mmCIF file of C-alpha atoms and ligand atoms in Angstrom:
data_model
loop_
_atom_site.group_PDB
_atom_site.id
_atom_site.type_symbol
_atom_site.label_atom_id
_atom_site.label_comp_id
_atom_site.label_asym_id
_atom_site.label_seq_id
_atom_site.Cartn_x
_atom_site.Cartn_y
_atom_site.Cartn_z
ATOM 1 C CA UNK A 1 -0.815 12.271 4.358
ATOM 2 C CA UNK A 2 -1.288 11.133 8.026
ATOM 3 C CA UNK A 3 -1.221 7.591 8.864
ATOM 4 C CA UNK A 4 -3.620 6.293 12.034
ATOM 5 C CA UNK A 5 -3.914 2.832 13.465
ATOM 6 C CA UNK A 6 -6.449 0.632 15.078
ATOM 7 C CA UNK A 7 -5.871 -2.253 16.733
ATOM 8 C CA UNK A 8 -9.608 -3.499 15.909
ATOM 9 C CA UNK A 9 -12.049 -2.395 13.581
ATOM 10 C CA UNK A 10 -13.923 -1.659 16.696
ATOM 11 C CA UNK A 11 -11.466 1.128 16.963
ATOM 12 C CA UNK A 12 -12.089 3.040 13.680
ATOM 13 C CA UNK A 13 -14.074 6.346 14.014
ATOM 14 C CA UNK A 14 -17.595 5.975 13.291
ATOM 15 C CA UNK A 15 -18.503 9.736 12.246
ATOM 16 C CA UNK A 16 -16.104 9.751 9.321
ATOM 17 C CA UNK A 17 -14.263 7.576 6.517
ATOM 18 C CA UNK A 18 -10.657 7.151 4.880
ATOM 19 C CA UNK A 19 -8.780 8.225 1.717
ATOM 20 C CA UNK A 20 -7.408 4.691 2.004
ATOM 21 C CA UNK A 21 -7.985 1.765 4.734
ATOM 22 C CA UNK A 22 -5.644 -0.710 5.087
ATOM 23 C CA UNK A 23 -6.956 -4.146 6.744
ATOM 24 C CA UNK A 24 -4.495 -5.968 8.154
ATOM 25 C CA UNK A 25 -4.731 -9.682 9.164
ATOM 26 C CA UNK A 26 -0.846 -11.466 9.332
ATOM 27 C CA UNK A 27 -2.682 -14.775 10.209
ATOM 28 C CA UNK A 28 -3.683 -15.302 7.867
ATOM 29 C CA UNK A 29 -6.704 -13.817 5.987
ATOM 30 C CA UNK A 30 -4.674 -10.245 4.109
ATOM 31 C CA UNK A 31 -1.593 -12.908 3.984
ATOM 32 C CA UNK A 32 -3.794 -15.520 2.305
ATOM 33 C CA UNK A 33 -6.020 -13.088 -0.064
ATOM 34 C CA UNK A 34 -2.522 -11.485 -1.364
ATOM 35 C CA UNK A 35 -0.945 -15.336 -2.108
ATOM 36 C CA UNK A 36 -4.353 -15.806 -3.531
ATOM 37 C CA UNK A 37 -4.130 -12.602 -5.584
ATOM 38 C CA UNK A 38 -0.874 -13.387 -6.680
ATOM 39 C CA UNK A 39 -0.895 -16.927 -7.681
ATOM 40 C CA UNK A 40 -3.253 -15.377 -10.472
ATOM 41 C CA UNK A 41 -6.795 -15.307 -8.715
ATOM 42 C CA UNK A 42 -9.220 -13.531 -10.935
ATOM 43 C CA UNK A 43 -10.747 -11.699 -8.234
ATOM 44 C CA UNK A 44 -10.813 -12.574 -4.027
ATOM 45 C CA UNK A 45 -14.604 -11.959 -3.119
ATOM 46 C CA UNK A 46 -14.950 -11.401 0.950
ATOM 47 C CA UNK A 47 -17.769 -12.630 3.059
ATOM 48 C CA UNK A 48 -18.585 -12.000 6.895
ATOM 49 C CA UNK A 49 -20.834 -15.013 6.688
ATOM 50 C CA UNK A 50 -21.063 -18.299 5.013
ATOM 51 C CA UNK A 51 -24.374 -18.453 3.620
ATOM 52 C CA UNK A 52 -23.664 -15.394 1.785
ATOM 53 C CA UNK A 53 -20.838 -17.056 0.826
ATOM 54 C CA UNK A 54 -22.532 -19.894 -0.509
ATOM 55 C CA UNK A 55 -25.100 -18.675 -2.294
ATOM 56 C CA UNK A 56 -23.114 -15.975 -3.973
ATOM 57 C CA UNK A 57 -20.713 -18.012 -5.303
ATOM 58 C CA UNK A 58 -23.691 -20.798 -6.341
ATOM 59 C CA UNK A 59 -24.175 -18.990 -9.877
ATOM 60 C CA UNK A 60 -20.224 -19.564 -10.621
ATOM 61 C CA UNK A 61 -18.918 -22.546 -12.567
ATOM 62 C CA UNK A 62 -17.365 -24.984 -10.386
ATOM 63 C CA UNK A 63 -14.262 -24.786 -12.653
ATOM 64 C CA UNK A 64 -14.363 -21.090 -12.225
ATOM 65 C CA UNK A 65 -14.772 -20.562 -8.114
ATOM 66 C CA UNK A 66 -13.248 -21.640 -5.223
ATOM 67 C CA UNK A 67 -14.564 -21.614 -1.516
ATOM 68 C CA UNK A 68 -12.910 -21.151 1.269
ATOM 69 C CA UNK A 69 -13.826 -21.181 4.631
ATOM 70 C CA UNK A 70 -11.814 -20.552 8.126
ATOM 71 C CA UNK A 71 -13.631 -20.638 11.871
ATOM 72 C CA UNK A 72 -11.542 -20.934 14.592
ATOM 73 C CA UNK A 73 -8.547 -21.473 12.670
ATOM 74 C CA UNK A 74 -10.111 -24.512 11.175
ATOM 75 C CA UNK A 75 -11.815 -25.012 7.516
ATOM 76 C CA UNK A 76 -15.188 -25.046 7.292
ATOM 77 C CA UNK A 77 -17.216 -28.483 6.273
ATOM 78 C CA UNK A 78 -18.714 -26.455 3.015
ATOM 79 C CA UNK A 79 -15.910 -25.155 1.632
ATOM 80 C CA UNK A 80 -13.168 -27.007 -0.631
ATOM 81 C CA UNK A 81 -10.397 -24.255 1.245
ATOM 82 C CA UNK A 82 -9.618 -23.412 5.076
ATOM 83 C CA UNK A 83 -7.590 -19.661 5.247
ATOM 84 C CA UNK A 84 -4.125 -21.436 4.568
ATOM 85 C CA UNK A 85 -2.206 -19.012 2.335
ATOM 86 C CA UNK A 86 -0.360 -21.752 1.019
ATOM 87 C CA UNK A 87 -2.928 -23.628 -0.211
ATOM 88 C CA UNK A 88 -3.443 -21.472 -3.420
ATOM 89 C CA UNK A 89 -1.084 -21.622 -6.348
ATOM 90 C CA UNK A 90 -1.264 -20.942 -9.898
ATOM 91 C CA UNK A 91 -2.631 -24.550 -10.987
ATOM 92 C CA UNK A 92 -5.873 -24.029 -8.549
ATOM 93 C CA UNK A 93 -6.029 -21.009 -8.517
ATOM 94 C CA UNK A 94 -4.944 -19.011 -11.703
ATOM 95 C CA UNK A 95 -8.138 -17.480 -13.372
ATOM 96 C CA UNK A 96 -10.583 -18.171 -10.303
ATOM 97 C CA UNK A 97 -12.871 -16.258 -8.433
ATOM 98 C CA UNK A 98 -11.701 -16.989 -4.268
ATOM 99 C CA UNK A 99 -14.824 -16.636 -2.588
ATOM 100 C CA UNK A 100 -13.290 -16.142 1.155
ATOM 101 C CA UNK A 101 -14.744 -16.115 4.933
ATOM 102 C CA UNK A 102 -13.062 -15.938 7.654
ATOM 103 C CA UNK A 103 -12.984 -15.146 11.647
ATOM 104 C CA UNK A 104 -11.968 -11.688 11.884
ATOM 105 C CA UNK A 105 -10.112 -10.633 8.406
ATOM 106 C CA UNK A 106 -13.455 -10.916 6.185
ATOM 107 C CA UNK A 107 -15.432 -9.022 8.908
ATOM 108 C CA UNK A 108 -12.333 -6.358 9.377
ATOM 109 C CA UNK A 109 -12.609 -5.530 6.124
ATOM 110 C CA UNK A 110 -16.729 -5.297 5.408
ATOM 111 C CA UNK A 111 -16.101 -2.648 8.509
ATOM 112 C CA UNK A 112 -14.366 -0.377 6.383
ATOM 113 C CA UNK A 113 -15.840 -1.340 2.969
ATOM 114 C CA UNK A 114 -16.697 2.038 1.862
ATOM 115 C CA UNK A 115 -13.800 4.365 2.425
ATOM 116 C CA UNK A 116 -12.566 5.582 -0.839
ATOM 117 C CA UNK A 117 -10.014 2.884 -1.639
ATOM 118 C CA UNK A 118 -9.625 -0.148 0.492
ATOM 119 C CA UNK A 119 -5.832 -2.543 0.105
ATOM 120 C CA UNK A 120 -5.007 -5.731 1.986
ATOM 121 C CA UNK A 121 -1.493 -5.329 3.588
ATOM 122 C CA UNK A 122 0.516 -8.363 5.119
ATOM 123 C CA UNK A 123 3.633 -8.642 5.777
ATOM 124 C CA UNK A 124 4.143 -10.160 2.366
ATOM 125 C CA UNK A 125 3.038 -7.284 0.254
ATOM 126 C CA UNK A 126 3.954 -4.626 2.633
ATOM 127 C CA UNK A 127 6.621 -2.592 0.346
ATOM 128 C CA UNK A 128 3.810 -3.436 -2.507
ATOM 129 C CA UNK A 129 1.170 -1.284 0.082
ATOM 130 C CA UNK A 130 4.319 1.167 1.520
ATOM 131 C CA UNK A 131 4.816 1.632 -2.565
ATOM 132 C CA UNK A 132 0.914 2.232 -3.505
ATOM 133 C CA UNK A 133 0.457 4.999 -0.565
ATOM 134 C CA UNK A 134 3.741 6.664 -0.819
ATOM 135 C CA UNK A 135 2.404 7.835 -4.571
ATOM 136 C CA UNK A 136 -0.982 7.642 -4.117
ATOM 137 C CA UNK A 137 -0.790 9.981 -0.906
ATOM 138 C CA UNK A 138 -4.474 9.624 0.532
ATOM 139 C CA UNK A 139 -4.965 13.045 2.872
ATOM 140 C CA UNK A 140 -5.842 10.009 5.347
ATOM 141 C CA UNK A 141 -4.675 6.413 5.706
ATOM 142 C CA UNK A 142 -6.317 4.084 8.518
ATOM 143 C CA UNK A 143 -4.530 0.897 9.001
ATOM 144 C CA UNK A 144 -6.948 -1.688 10.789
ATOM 145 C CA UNK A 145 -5.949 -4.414 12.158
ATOM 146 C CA UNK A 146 -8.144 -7.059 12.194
ATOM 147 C CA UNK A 147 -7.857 -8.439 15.883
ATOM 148 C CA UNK A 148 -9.360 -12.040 17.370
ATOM 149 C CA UNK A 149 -12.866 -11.577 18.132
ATOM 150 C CA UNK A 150 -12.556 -8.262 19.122
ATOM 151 C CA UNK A 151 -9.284 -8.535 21.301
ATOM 152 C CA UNK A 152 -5.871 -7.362 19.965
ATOM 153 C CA UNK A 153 -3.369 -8.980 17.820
ATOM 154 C CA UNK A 154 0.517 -7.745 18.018
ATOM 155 C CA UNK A 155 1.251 -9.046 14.722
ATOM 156 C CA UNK A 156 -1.728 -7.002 12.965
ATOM 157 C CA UNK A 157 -0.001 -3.970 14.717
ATOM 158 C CA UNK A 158 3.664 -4.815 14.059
ATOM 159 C CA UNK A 159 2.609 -5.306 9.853
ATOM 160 C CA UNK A 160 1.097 -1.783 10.781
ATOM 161 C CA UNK A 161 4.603 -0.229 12.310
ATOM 162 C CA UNK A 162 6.176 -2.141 8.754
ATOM 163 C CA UNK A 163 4.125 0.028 7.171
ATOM 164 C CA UNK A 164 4.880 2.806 8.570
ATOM 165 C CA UNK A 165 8.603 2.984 8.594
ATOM 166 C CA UNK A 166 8.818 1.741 5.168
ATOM 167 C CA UNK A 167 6.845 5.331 4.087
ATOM 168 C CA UNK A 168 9.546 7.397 6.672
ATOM 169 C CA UNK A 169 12.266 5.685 4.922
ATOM 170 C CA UNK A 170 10.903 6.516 1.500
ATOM 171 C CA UNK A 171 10.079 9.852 2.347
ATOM 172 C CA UNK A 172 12.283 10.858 5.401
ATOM 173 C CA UNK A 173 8.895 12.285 6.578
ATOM 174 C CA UNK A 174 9.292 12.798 10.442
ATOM 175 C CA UNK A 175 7.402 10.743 12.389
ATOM 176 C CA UNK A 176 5.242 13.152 13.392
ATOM 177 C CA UNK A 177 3.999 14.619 10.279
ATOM 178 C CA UNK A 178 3.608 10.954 9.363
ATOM 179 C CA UNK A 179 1.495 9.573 12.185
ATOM 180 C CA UNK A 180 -2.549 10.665 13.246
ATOM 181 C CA UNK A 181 -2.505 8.888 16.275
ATOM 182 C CA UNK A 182 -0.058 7.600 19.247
ATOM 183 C CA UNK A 183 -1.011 3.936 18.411
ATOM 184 C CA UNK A 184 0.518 4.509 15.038
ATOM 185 C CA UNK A 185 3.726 5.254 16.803
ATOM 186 C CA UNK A 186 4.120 2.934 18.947
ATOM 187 C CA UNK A 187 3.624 0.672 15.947
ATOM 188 C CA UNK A 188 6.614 1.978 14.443
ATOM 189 C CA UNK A 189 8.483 1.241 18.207
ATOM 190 C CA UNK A 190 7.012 -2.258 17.732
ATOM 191 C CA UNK A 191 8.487 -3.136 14.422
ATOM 192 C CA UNK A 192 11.670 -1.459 14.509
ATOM 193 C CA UNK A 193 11.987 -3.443 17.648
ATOM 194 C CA UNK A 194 11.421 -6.875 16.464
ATOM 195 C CA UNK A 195 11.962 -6.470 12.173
ATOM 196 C CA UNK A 196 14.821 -9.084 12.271
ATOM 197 C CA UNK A 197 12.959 -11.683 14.613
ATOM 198 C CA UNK A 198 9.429 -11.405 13.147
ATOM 199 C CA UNK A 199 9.074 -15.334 12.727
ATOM 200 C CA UNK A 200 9.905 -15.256 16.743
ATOM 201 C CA UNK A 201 7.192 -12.266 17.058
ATOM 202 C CA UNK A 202 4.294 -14.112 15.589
ATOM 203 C CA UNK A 203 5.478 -17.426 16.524
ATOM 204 C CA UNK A 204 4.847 -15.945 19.888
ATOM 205 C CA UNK A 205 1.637 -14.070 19.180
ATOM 206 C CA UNK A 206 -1.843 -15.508 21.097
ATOM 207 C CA UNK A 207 -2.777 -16.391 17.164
ATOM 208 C CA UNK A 208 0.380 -17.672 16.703
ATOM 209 C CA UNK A 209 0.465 -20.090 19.079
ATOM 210 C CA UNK A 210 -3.062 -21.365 18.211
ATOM 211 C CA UNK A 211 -1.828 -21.834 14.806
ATOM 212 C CA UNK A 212 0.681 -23.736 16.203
ATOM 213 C CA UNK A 213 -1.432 -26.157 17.870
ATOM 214 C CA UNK A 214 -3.171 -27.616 14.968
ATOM 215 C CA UNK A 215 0.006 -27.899 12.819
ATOM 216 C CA UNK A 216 0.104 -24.270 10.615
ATOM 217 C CA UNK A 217 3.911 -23.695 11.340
ATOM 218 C CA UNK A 218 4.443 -23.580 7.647
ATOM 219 C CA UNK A 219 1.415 -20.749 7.379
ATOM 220 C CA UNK A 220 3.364 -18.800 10.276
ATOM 221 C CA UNK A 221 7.231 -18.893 8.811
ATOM 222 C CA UNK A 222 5.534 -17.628 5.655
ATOM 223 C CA UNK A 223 3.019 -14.940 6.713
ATOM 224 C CA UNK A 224 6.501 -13.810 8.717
ATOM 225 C CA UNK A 225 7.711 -12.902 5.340
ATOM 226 C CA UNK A 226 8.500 -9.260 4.819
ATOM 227 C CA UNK A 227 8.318 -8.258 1.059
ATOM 228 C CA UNK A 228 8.302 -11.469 -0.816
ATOM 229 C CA UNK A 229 5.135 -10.057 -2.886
ATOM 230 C CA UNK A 230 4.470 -7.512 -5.044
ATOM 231 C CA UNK A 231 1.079 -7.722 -5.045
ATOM 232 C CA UNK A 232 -1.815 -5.181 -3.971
ATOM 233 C CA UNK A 233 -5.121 -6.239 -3.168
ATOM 234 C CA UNK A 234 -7.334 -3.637 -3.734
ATOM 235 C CA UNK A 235 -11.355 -2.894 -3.773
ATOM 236 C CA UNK A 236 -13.022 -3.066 -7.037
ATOM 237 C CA UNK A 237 -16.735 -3.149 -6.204
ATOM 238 C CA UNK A 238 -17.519 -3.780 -2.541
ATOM 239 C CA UNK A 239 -15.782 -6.965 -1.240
ATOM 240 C CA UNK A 240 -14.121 -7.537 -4.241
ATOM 241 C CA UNK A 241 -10.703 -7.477 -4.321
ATOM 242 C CA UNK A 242 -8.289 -7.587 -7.768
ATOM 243 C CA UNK A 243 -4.642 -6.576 -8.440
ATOM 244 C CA UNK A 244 -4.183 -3.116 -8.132
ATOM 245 C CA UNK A 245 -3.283 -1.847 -11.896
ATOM 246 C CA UNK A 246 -1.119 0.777 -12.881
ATOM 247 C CA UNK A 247 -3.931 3.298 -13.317
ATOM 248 C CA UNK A 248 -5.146 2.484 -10.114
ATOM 249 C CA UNK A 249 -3.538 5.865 -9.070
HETATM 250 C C1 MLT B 301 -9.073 -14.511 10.807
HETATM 251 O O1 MLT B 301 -9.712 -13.960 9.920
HETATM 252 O O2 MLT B 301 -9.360 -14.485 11.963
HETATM 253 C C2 MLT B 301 -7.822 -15.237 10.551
HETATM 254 O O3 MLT B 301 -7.472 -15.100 9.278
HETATM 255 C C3 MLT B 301 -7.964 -16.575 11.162
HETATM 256 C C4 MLT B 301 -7.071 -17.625 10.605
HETATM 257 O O4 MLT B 301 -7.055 -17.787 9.415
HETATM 258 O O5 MLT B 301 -6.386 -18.294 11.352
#
C-alpha cells in the first residue's frame, strides 16, 4: 500500500485512478458529511452545483430530504442547511437523504468520483479512515485535499499527515514504504508537529480565520476534533455516500 497526497484535486494525476481516494475537507464539508453520516443520515448525496442539487432532490419527500447549501462560507438562500457540521443531529437528520453542495469539498470529491472506492476523512473520523485502509490495504491510496478555490489549505494536509501516522503506528511500516510522494511526508512532519495544538492550527488556517469572521468558532473547535467518530463515509453509487458496513471490505 503506498499512500500519496494532493494538496488540490488539481493535483491528482490525470492518466490514472486510485484503489481508494480519500477527500479531505476539515472545514467543513468531509467534517460535516461524517456528523451528517453519523447522526443517522440515510445517505449524504454530493453536488458541484445547485441546480443539480435542486432538482435531484425535487422527487424526495420533504420529510425525507434535506438541502444544504454552503458558498463562501455562507448558506445558500435555497437550501434549509449552510455546511455547519453541527447543524445535523439525530432528530433532523436520522433517516434522511443530505443532499449537500459546497465550495470546494462537493467539487473535490466529483474529481475523484470514480476511483475504485472513495471515503470522506476529517479529523473526526480519521482512526475510523486509518482503521478502513489499514485492512482494506488498497495497492494505492490518494488523499486529496480539497483546497479554497484552487489554493491550498494546511488543515486539509495536516488531516492528511493524521492519516498517515495513524497507519505507521498501526503497522510500524517505515515511512518510506508507506508514502508515494514527498508531499505525503511532509504531511506526516506537519501533524506530528502540531497534533496537540490542532484547534490553534486551524484556528490559524486562511479558512479558519474566515470562519471566524462570521461567527463558526463552534464549527472550528469541533472539526479540530481528532477521533471523536467512528464513522466512514464511503461511495455507494456515484456521489452517494452511506456508512461503510462491515462487508465493505
Ligand atoms: C468547502 O467546501 O469549501 C468548505 O466546506 C467551505 C465551508 O464549509 O466553509
Amino acid at each position: 500500500m503506498k499512500l500519496f497526497v494532493y494538496h488540490t484535486p488539481e493535483e491528482v494525476p490525470s492518466d490514472c485512478l486510485p484503489g481508494c481516494a480519500a477527500v479531505i475537507d476539515v472545514l467543513r464539508a468531509s467534517s460535516t458529511i461524517a456528523a451528517a453520516i453519523d447522526a443517522g443520515a440515510e445517505a449524504v448525496r454530493v453536488f458541484r452545483d445547485i441546480e443539480p442539487l435542486l432538482e435531484a432532490s425535487e422527487g424526495i419527500e420533504e420529510d425525507k430530504r434535506i438541502r444544504a447549501g454552503e458558498r463562501g462560507g455562507q448558506k445558500v438562500e435555497a437550501c434549509e442547511f449552510g455546511n455547519s457540521p453541527l447543524a445535523f443531529t439525530p432528530e433532523n437528520t436520522e433517516g434522511r437523504q443530505l443532499f449537500l453542495s459546497t465550495t470546494n469539498g462537493t467539487r473535490c470529491s466529483e474529481s475523484v468520483c470514480n476511483a475504485s472506492n472513495v471515503i470522506m476523512a476529517s479529523l473526526t473520523n480519521r482512526q475510523a479512515v486509518v482503521n478502513y485502509l489499514a485492512t482494506k490495504r488498497p495497492g494505492t491510496v490518494w488523499l486529496v485535499g480539497s483546497g479554497w478555490q484552487g489554493s491550498y489549505s494546511l488543515e486539509d494536509t495536516v488531516c492528511a499527515g493524521a492519516v498517515i501516522d495513524g497507519i505507521l503506528i498501526a503497522e510500524k511500516t517505515p515511512l518510506a514504504e508507506l508514502t508515494g510522494n514527498d508531499e505525503a511526508i511532509a504531511a506526516v512532519a506537519l501533524f506530528r508537529q502540531w497534533q496537540d495544538q490542532l484547534p490553534e492550527l486551524l484556528m490559524s488556517a486562511s479558512h479558519g480565520q474566515r470562519l471566524l469572521k462570521m461567527r463558526g468558532q463552534a464549527d472550528v473547535a469541533y472539526c479540530a476534533q481528532l477521533d471523536v467518530l467512528d464513522t466512514l463515509p464511503i461511495q455507494r453509487g456515484i456521489g452517494t455516500f452511506v456508512q461503510r458496513k462491515p462487508e465493505d471490505l
